[in-house]
Amino acid sequence: MKTTQTPAPLPAEPGSGVPVTKIDLPSGKPPRETKPEGKVLNAFSHGILVLWAIMVVLPLLWAVMTSFKDDSSIFGSPWSLPDTLHLDNWSRAWTEANMSDYFLNTVVVVGGSLIGTLVLGSMAAYVLARFDFPGNRFVYFLFIGGMSFPIMLALVPLFYVVNNMGLLNSLPGLILVYIAYSLPFTVFFLTAFFRTLPTSVAEAAFVDGASHSRTFFQIMLPMAKPGLISVGIFNFLGQWNQYMLPTVLNTDPDKRVLTQGLVQLAVSQGYKGDWSGLFAGLVMAMLPVLAAYVVFQRQVVQGLTAGALK
Amino acid sequence: MQHGKYRFIVGFLALPLGLYALFVVWPFIQSIYYSFTDWTGLSPEFKMVGLDNYRRMLEDDVFWKSLQHSLMFAIVLPLVTIGLALFFAFMINVGGRRRKGGPVVSGVRGSSFYKIVYFFPQVLSIAIVALLFAFAYNPDSGAINSFLRGIGLDGVQPLWLGDPDLALWCVMAVLVWSTVGFFVVLFSAGMASIPVDLYEAALLDGAGRAATFFRITLPLLWDTVQSGWVYMGILALGAESFAVVQIMTTGPGGPDYSTTVMVLYVYQKAFRDGQAAYATTIGVALLVVTLAFAAVVMRLGRRERLEY
């Protein structure tokens, strides 16, 4: 693995570009061809960009291709195209390998916790952003602190907290824990967002006799929609892709979520050594998010980078 | 706006704060307390043992190995990932050749295509990525070795994840693969906000691409680079490294503990070996390492803030 942290070494002599440009200008020739860092370097840096693009796409294409092959050609010739499209891999994975159950579990857990996260997160963020009360700062930093602590430290006692509540190996238990661990970033992001919204509309509604909660649900929440979408996408991907929490808190084979189910399948040598089915399952789990990303590309990127950019 | 204000505040904060306190804050406090006990996690009985767990940890060879690997994750990974991402982002946004009549700074051709493609792995679950690469690394039938055979390199057939000297690098490469795209997009956004006239002035002074990068782009992007560094380090010490190591390497923990990282060791001690108290002790060490890492990066990276 080579560090390419410095861009290509450029022995370009300072100043050499300018005179050339100046001399060439009167004759009306485009100056670029004569620049010292011309074609060779450009080909080099463009080559690296293309190379990385191939390195990103190739493993994904390879997985899709492999999911249509039978076991013997997966092991015999990993790079050959499938002789025929073995669609049975997909149906076998969906039914026999329980991918359908894992999908359903994931949808239920992510659906529940996403709604919970957005509702509870925006409630807390609204109060913290808009009201002065003793302890405001303390509560805010309590939430924010959760962003930088390693989850693993809390996981051991958390296991017993969840166990004592009788919520171990249950989807509602998982939902509540997902919500709790999604709150730090959600509150952080939405607090900043609510601070930027104009107060005058809310104040007018309040003067007209709307209660605080009515003002929040009917006026502030609709105004906060762009922020909710950003933070919603961030949480959706995080919760859909979550692996560590279900691995620890959810060991019942019937309650597994997608990531967990796939890893379990692979660990137990595929179900009955069915590697082609396993690949089909893998691709099945990859495609929905990739498709969603291609369609909602702009929003996904904004949602994911919003936090780091502030 | 005073009417019913406090009732409203309490009503709105109670549920989120309660959930957060119960599932996040309380376990954190408990885990520090448990690290001074001999709790197994299997029976409810335990007694205080003072610093015994910490003493044991300092004499535990596997702990030191896991610490060493975690530190490599926190230092090497961000270095490579952010370095690559800076290069890509610069080429995509600023590094294009100046075309006649075009804007002063522009990226290479097809820059938006690269940005979309590079981001792909970021939306996939790290667990699925790890599984995929575990197959690709397979020494006999995996995609990588068979590719090497295909281009005539029959003699080069590493064991990859089975080789104690290589396993850790293989695992780290997967994390680089999956994270670079995020930073390319992040840095691109940062670069887009740098005023064009700065580049214009540099070009008039005859600056080449390297000079432009080191004298203009990097200094103005420094804040973003730094917070990206901390972000990446925390990920590399925590959840991400857990998933790749646990899923990809045999054991898990690799041949001869060659890939054991601190998070994985916490998990194994608590949920496999029934040593919950000792696990929380290692967890506290992980917390210390994480905070120290963030502090060091913020300290070393402190520079005069450039306004533009």
PDB file of N, CA and C in Angstrom, chain A residues 90-135:
ATOM      1  N   TRP A  90     -30.578 -16.695  -6.525  1.00  0.00           N
ATOM      2  CA  TRP A  90     -31.320 -15.593  -5.908  1.00  0.00           C
ATOM      3  C   TRP A  90     -32.565 -16.092  -5.194  1.00  0.00           C
ATOM      4  N   SER A  91     -33.310 -16.965  -5.847  1.00  0.00           N
ATOM      5  CA  SER A  91     -34.539 -17.433  -5.200  1.00  0.00           C
ATOM      6  C   SER A  91     -34.196 -18.300  -3.993  1.00  0.00           C
ATOM      7  N   ARG A  92     -33.110 -19.085  -4.108  1.00  0.00           N
ATOM      8  CA  ARG A  92     -32.709 -19.909  -2.970  1.00  0.00           C
ATOM      9  C   ARG A  92     -32.301 -19.031  -1.785  1.00  0.00           C
ATOM     10  N   ALA A  93     -31.540 -18.001  -2.077  1.00  0.00           N
ATOM     11  CA  ALA A  93     -31.107 -17.115  -0.994  1.00  0.00           C
ATOM     12  C   ALA A  93     -32.304 -16.429  -0.335  1.00  0.00           C
ATOM     13  N   TRP A  94     -33.245 -15.999  -1.182  1.00  0.00           N
ATOM     14  CA  TRP A  94     -34.400 -15.257  -0.664  1.00  0.00           C
ATOM     15  C   TRP A  94     -35.241 -16.119   0.263  1.00  0.00           C
ATOM     16  N   THR A  95     -35.487 -17.390  -0.143  1.00  0.00           N
ATOM     17  CA  THR A  95     -36.378 -18.243   0.655  1.00  0.00           C
ATOM     18  C   THR A  95     -35.600 -19.107   1.648  1.00  0.00           C
ATOM     19  N   GLU A  96     -34.693 -19.968   1.142  1.00  0.00           N
ATOM     20  CA  GLU A  96     -34.052 -20.939   2.033  1.00  0.00           C
ATOM     21  C   GLU A  96     -33.059 -20.301   2.986  1.00  0.00           C
ATOM     22  N   ALA A  97     -32.331 -19.287   2.515  1.00  0.00           N
ATOM     23  CA  ALA A  97     -31.320 -18.679   3.382  1.00  0.00           C
ATOM     24  C   ALA A  97     -31.913 -17.575   4.243  1.00  0.00           C
ATOM     25  N   ASN A  98     -33.230 -17.452   4.251  1.00  0.00           N
ATOM     26  CA  ASN A  98     -33.925 -16.501   5.132  1.00  0.00           C
ATOM     27  C   ASN A  98     -33.630 -15.043   4.846  1.00  0.00           C
ATOM     28  N   MET A  99     -33.125 -14.725   3.646  1.00  0.00           N
ATOM     29  CA  MET A  99     -32.879 -13.325   3.350  1.00  0.00           C
ATOM     30  C   MET A  99     -34.159 -12.507   3.460  1.00  0.00           C
ATOM     31  N   SER A 100     -35.293 -13.119   3.106  1.00  0.00           N
ATOM     32  CA  SER A 100     -36.562 -12.382   3.182  1.00  0.00           C
ATOM     33  C   SER A 100     -36.853 -11.982   4.623  1.00  0.00           C
ATOM     34  N   ASP A 101     -36.575 -12.902   5.570  1.00  0.00           N
ATOM     35  CA  ASP A 101     -36.814 -12.570   6.979  1.00  0.00           C
ATOM     36  C   ASP A 101     -35.885 -11.451   7.442  1.00  0.00           C
ATOM     37  N   TYR A 102     -34.601 -11.565   7.050  1.00  0.00           N
ATOM     38  CA  TYR A 102     -33.636 -10.542   7.470  1.00  0.00           C
ATOM     39  C   TYR A 102     -34.030  -9.178   6.927  1.00  0.00           C
ATOM     40  N   PHE A 103     -34.499  -9.178   5.686  1.00  0.00           N
ATOM     41  CA  PHE A 103     -34.950  -7.935   5.076  1.00  0.00           C
ATOM     42  C   PHE A 103     -36.086  -7.324   5.881  1.00  0.00           C
ATOM     43  N   LEU A 104     -37.064  -8.160   6.186  1.00  0.00           N
ATOM     44  CA  LEU A 104     -38.224  -7.683   6.915  1.00  0.00           C
ATOM     45  C   LEU A 104     -37.819  -7.143   8.288  1.00  0.00           C
ATOM     46  N   ASN A 105     -36.981  -7.910   8.995  1.00  0.00           N
ATOM     47  CA  ASN A 105     -36.500  -7.441  10.300  1.00  0.00           C
ATOM     48  C   ASN A 105     -35.808  -6.099  10.182  1.00  0.00           C
ATOM     49  N   THR A 106     -34.949  -5.966   9.169  1.00  0.00           N
ATOM     50  CA  THR A 106     -34.213  -4.716   9.002  1.00  0.00           C
ATOM     51  C   THR A 106     -35.166  -3.562   8.725  1.00  0.00           C
ATOM     52  N   VAL A 107     -36.140  -3.817   7.856  1.00  0.00           N
ATOM     53  CA  VAL A 107     -37.098  -2.755   7.522  1.00  0.00           C
ATOM     54  C   VAL A 107     -37.858  -2.313   8.771  1.00  0.00           C
ATOM     55  N   VAL A 108     -38.301  -3.279   9.575  1.00  0.00           N
ATOM     56  CA  VAL A 108     -39.040  -2.942  10.792  1.00  0.00           C
ATOM     57  C   VAL A 108     -38.164  -2.138  11.752  1.00  0.00           C
ATOM     58  N   VAL A 109     -36.951  -2.636  11.997  1.00  0.00           N
ATOM     59  CA  VAL A 109     -36.075  -1.969  12.966  1.00  0.00           C
ATOM     60  C   VAL A 109     -35.689  -0.575  12.479  1.00  0.00           C
ATOM     61  N   VAL A 110     -35.272  -0.476  11.226  1.00  0.00           N
ATOM     62  CA  VAL A 110     -34.832   0.828  10.725  1.00  0.00           C
ATOM     63  C   VAL A 110     -36.009   1.791  10.619  1.00  0.00           C
ATOM     64  N   GLY A 111     -37.159   1.275  10.166  1.00  0.00           N
ATOM     65  CA  GLY A 111     -38.345   2.132  10.084  1.00  0.00           C
ATOM     66  C   GLY A 111     -38.702   2.699  11.444  1.00  0.00           C
ATOM     67  N   GLY A 112     -38.808   1.835  12.421  1.00  0.00           N
ATOM     68  CA  GLY A 112     -39.178   2.264  13.769  1.00  0.00           C
ATOM     69  C   GLY A 112     -38.174   3.225  14.358  1.00  0.00           C
ATOM     70  N   SER A 113     -36.889   2.876  14.228  1.00  0.00           N
ATOM     71  CA  SER A 113     -35.910   3.734  14.901  1.00  0.00           C
ATOM     72  C   SER A 113     -35.695   5.031  14.145  1.00  0.00           C
ATOM     73  N   LEU A 114     -35.890   5.011  12.839  1.00  0.00           N
ATOM     74  CA  LEU A 114     -35.725   6.257  12.087  1.00  0.00           C
ATOM     75  C   LEU A 114     -36.792   7.274  12.493  1.00  0.00           C
ATOM     76  N   ILE A 115     -38.036   6.811  12.552  1.00  0.00           N
ATOM     77  CA  ILE A 115     -39.120   7.710  12.975  1.00  0.00           C
ATOM     78  C   ILE A 115     -38.870   8.198  14.400  1.00  0.00           C
ATOM     79  N   GLY A 116     -38.541   7.259  15.285  1.00  0.00           N
ATOM     80  CA  GLY A 116     -38.273   7.617  16.679  1.00  0.00           C
ATOM     81  C   GLY A 116     -37.142   8.612  16.807  1.00  0.00           C
ATOM     82  N   THR A 117     -36.067   8.362  16.045  1.00  0.00           N
ATOM     83  CA  THR A 117     -34.907   9.249  16.126  1.00  0.00           C
ATOM     84  C   THR A 117     -35.268  10.659  15.698  1.00  0.00           C
ATOM     85  N   LEU A 118     -36.006  10.758  14.588  1.00  0.00           N
ATOM     86  CA  LEU A 118     -36.339  12.090  14.072  1.00  0.00           C
ATOM     87  C   LEU A 118     -37.279  12.827  15.009  1.00  0.00           C
ATOM     88  N   VAL A 119     -38.294  12.127  15.513  1.00  0.00           N
ATOM     89  CA  VAL A 119     -39.258  12.786  16.393  1.00  0.00           C
ATOM     90  C   VAL A 119     -38.581  13.215  17.699  1.00  0.00           C
ATOM     91  N   LEU A 120     -37.950  12.263  18.377  1.00  0.00           N
ATOM     92  CA  LEU A 120     -37.333  12.595  19.669  1.00  0.00           C
ATOM     93  C   LEU A 120     -36.167  13.560  19.495  1.00  0.00           C
ATOM     94  N   GLY A 121     -35.373  13.340  18.443  1.00  0.00           N
ATOM     95  CA  GLY A 121     -34.227  14.214  18.210  1.00  0.00           C
ATOM     96  C   GLY A 121     -34.651  15.647  17.956  1.00  0.00           C
ATOM     97  N   SER A 122     -35.698  15.839  17.150  1.00  0.00           N
ATOM     98  CA  SER A 122     -36.100  17.207  16.852  1.00  0.00           C
ATOM     99  C   SER A 122     -36.768  17.863  18.061  1.00  0.00           C
ATOM    100  N   MET A 123     -37.485  17.067  18.874  1.00  0.00           N
ATOM    101  CA  MET A 123     -38.068  17.635  20.093  1.00  0.00           C
ATOM    102  C   MET A 123     -36.981  18.176  21.015  1.00  0.00           C
ATOM    103  N   ALA A 124     -35.976  17.316  21.282  1.00  0.00           N
ATOM    104  CA  ALA A 124     -34.899  17.745  22.170  1.00  0.00           C
ATOM    105  C   ALA A 124     -34.141  18.927  21.573  1.00  0.00           C
ATOM    106  N   ALA A 125     -33.854  18.833  20.262  1.00  0.00           N
ATOM    107  CA  ALA A 125     -33.068  19.890  19.625  1.00  0.00           C
ATOM    108  C   ALA A 125     -33.812  21.224  19.653  1.00  0.00           C
ATOM    109  N   TYR A 126     -35.125  21.166  19.435  1.00  0.00           N
ATOM    110  CA  TYR A 126     -35.932  22.392  19.419  1.00  0.00           C
ATOM    111  C   TYR A 126     -35.878  23.088  20.772  1.00  0.00           C
ATOM    112  N   VAL A 127     -36.077  22.301  21.820  1.00  0.00           N
ATOM    113  CA  VAL A 127     -36.050  22.873  23.163  1.00  0.00           C
ATOM    114  C   VAL A 127     -34.673  23.457  23.466  1.00  0.00           C
ATOM    115  N   LEU A 128     -33.622  22.698  23.089  1.00  0.00           N
ATOM    116  CA  LEU A 128     -32.266  23.157  23.402  1.00  0.00           C
ATOM    117  C   LEU A 128     -31.875  24.383  22.588  1.00  0.00           C
ATOM    118  N   ALA A 129     -32.431  24.491  21.381  1.00  0.00           N
ATOM    119  CA  ALA A 129     -32.050  25.616  20.529  1.00  0.00           C
ATOM    120  C   ALA A 129     -32.832  26.874  20.857  1.00  0.00           C
ATOM    121  N   ARG A 130     -34.080  26.716  21.324  1.00  0.00           N
ATOM    122  CA  ARG A 130     -34.975  27.862  21.386  1.00  0.00           C
ATOM    123  C   ARG A 130     -35.313  28.369  22.773  1.00  0.00           C
ATOM    124  N   PHE A 131     -35.002  27.601  23.805  1.00  0.00           N
ATOM    125  CA  PHE A 131     -35.429  28.017  25.136  1.00  0.00           C
ATOM    126  C   PHE A 131     -34.243  28.147  26.067  1.00  0.00           C
ATOM    127  N   ASP A 132     -34.298  29.184  26.893  1.00  0.00           N
ATOM    128  CA  ASP A 132     -33.296  29.380  27.920  1.00  0.00           C
ATOM    129  C   ASP A 132     -33.810  28.780  29.205  1.00  0.00           C
ATOM    130  N   PHE A 133     -33.084  27.852  29.746  1.00  0.00           N
ATOM    131  CA  PHE A 133     -33.480  27.332  31.053  1.00  0.00           C
ATOM    132  C   PHE A 133     -32.220  26.823  31.743  1.00  0.00           C
ATOM    133  N   PRO A 134     -32.243  26.765  33.071  1.00  0.00           N
ATOM    134  CA  PRO A 134     -31.058  26.297  33.771  1.00  0.00           C
ATOM    135  C   PRO A 134     -30.740  24.861  33.350  1.00  0.00           C
ATOM    136  N   GLY A 135     -29.491  24.590  33.034  1.00  0.00           N
ATOM    137  CA  GLY A 135     -29.105  23.239  32.647  1.00  0.00           C
ATOM    138  C   GLY A 135     -29.123  23.016  31.150  1.00  0.00           C
TER     139      GLY A 135
END
